CSV table of C-alpha atoms in Angstrom, one decimal:
chain,number,residue,atom,x,y,z
A,1,SER,CA,49.5,176.6,184.4
A,2,ASP,CA,49.9,173.1,182.2
A,3,ASN,CA,50.5,169.5,182.5
A,4,ASN,CA,53.5,170.0,184.2
A,5,ARG,CA,51.4,170.8,187.1
A,6,GLN,CA,53.0,174.1,188.1
A,7,VAL,CA,51.4,177.5,188.4
A,8,THR,CA,53.6,180.5,187.8
A,9,ILE,CA,52.7,184.2,189.4
A,10,LEU,CA,53.8,186.9,187.4
A,11,ASN,CA,53.9,190.6,188.3
A,12,ARG,CA,52.6,193.0,185.8
A,13,GLN,CA,55.8,193.4,184.1
A,14,GLY,CA,55.5,190.1,183.2
A,15,GLN,CA,58.8,188.9,185.6
A,16,VAL,CA,58.5,185.9,187.6
A,17,ILE,CA,57.1,186.0,191.7
A,18,ARG,CA,56.8,182.5,192.6
A,19,SER,CA,55.8,179.6,191.5
A,20,PHE,CA,54.6,176.2,192.9
A,21,LYS,CA,54.1,172.3,191.9
A,22,VAL,CA,50.5,171.8,192.1
A,23,LYS,CA,50.5,168.4,194.3
A,24,ARG,CA,47.1,167.3,194.5
A,25,GLY,CA,44.6,166.9,191.6
A,26,GLY,CA,44.8,165.6,187.9
A,27,TRP,CA,45.2,167.6,184.8
A,28,LEU,CA,44.2,171.5,185.9
A,29,GLY,CA,42.4,173.7,183.8
A,30,GLY,CA,41.8,177.4,184.6
A,31,ILE,CA,43.1,179.2,187.3
A,32,ALA,CA,41.8,182.9,189.2
A,33,LEU,CA,42.7,184.7,192.1
A,34,SER,CA,40.2,184.7,194.8
A,35,ARG,CA,39.7,188.4,196.8
A,36,THR,CA,41.7,187.2,199.7
A,37,GLY,CA,44.5,186.2,197.6
A,38,ASN,CA,44.5,182.9,197.6
A,39,VAL,CA,45.1,180.7,194.0
A,40,ILE,CA,42.4,178.8,192.9
A,41,VAL,CA,43.0,176.3,190.0
A,42,SER,CA,40.3,173.5,188.9
A,43,ASP,CA,40.9,170.0,188.3
A,44,PHE,CA,39.3,168.9,185.1
A,45,ASN,CA,40.2,165.9,185.3
A,46,ASN,CA,38.6,164.6,188.9
A,47,GLY,CA,36.2,167.2,188.9
A,48,TYR,CA,37.8,169.4,191.7
A,49,ILE,CA,38.6,173.1,192.7
A,50,CYS,CA,41.5,173.7,194.6
A,51,ILE,CA,42.4,176.7,196.5
A,52,TYR,CA,46.4,177.2,197.6
A,53,THR,CA,48.2,180.0,199.0
A,54,ALA,CA,49.9,182.5,197.0
A,55,ALA,CA,53.1,180.5,198.4
A,56,GLY,CA,51.6,177.2,197.3
A,57,GLU,CA,50.4,175.5,200.4
A,58,PHE,CA,47.1,173.4,200.0
A,59,VAL,CA,44.1,175.2,201.4
A,60,ARG,CA,41.0,173.0,200.9
A,61,GLN,CA,39.4,171.2,197.6
A,62,PHE,CA,35.5,170.9,196.4
A,63,GLY,CA,33.5,169.7,194.3
A,64,GLY,CA,34.0,166.4,192.8
A,65,LYS,CA,33.0,164.4,189.6
A,66,GLY,CA,29.1,164.2,189.2
A,67,LYS,CA,26.2,165.8,188.2
A,68,ASP,CA,24.9,166.3,191.6
A,69,GLN,CA,24.8,170.2,193.2
A,70,GLY,CA,28.1,171.1,194.3
A,71,GLN,CA,29.5,168.3,192.0
A,72,LEU,CA,31.2,169.3,188.3
A,73,SER,CA,31.5,168.0,185.3
A,74,VAL,CA,35.0,168.6,183.5
A,75,PRO,CA,35.6,172.5,185.5
A,76,TYR,CA,37.4,174.4,183.2
A,77,GLY,CA,37.3,177.8,183.4
A,78,LEU,CA,37.3,180.5,186.2
A,79,THR,CA,36.7,183.5,187.4
A,80,VAL,CA,35.9,185.7,190.9
A,81,ASN,CA,32.8,188.2,191.3
A,82,LYS,CA,33.7,191.5,193.3
A,83,GLU,CA,31.7,189.3,196.4
A,84,GLY,CA,34.5,187.1,196.3
A,85,HIS,CA,32.2,183.8,194.6
A,86,ILE,CA,33.8,181.8,192.4
A,87,PHE,CA,32.4,181.0,188.6
A,88,VAL,CA,33.4,177.5,187.5
A,89,ALA,CA,32.4,177.0,183.6
A,90,GLU,CA,31.4,173.0,183.2
A,91,TYR,CA,32.9,171.7,179.8
A,92,ARG,CA,31.1,168.6,179.9
A,93,GLY,CA,28.0,170.0,182.2
A,94,HIS,CA,27.5,173.0,179.8
A,95,CYS,CA,26.8,175.1,182.6
A,96,VAL,CA,28.5,177.5,185.1
A,97,SER,CA,28.6,176.4,189.1
A,98,VAL,CA,29.0,179.2,191.7
A,99,PHE,CA,30.7,178.7,195.1
A,100,THR,CA,32.3,180.5,198.1
A,101,GLU,CA,35.3,180.9,198.3
A,102,GLU,CA,35.0,178.3,201.6
A,103,GLY,CA,33.4,175.8,198.6
A,104,THR,CA,29.9,176.2,199.7
A,105,PHE,CA,27.5,175.6,196.4
A,106,LEU,CA,25.3,178.6,195.7
A,107,TYR,CA,23.8,178.0,192.4
A,108,ARG,CA,24.2,176.6,188.9
A,109,PHE,CA,22.8,178.2,185.6
A,110,GLY,CA,23.0,177.2,181.8
A,111,HIS,CA,22.8,174.3,180.1
A,112,GLU,CA,23.3,172.7,177.2
A,113,GLY,CA,22.0,174.1,173.7
A,114,LYS,CA,20.7,172.7,170.3
A,115,ALA,CA,22.4,173.3,166.9
A,116,GLU,CA,20.0,174.2,164.8
């Protein structure tokens, strides 16, 4: 994805399977696939994680700008573990927040370090 707000899904040979425009959110950051086949994208401008079906239909969003539990401070990188938990690297938050695919906040770890 880039600033044209489009997600393109490729097969292993690099051929386009489908693409869709992201209709919600601002600037897209990270992208990952859930264990259920949904597409997860981070909206780092507005602090949301947005979930779409592989066909591009909006499912849900969660997060929102902030530093409280369940809120995100410039979410960027995404990955999903074998349990299906979504790990969100926060650029400004200097931490990783972990959610279920349904958007339930589980925990947060990490903090900003000091250069010495």
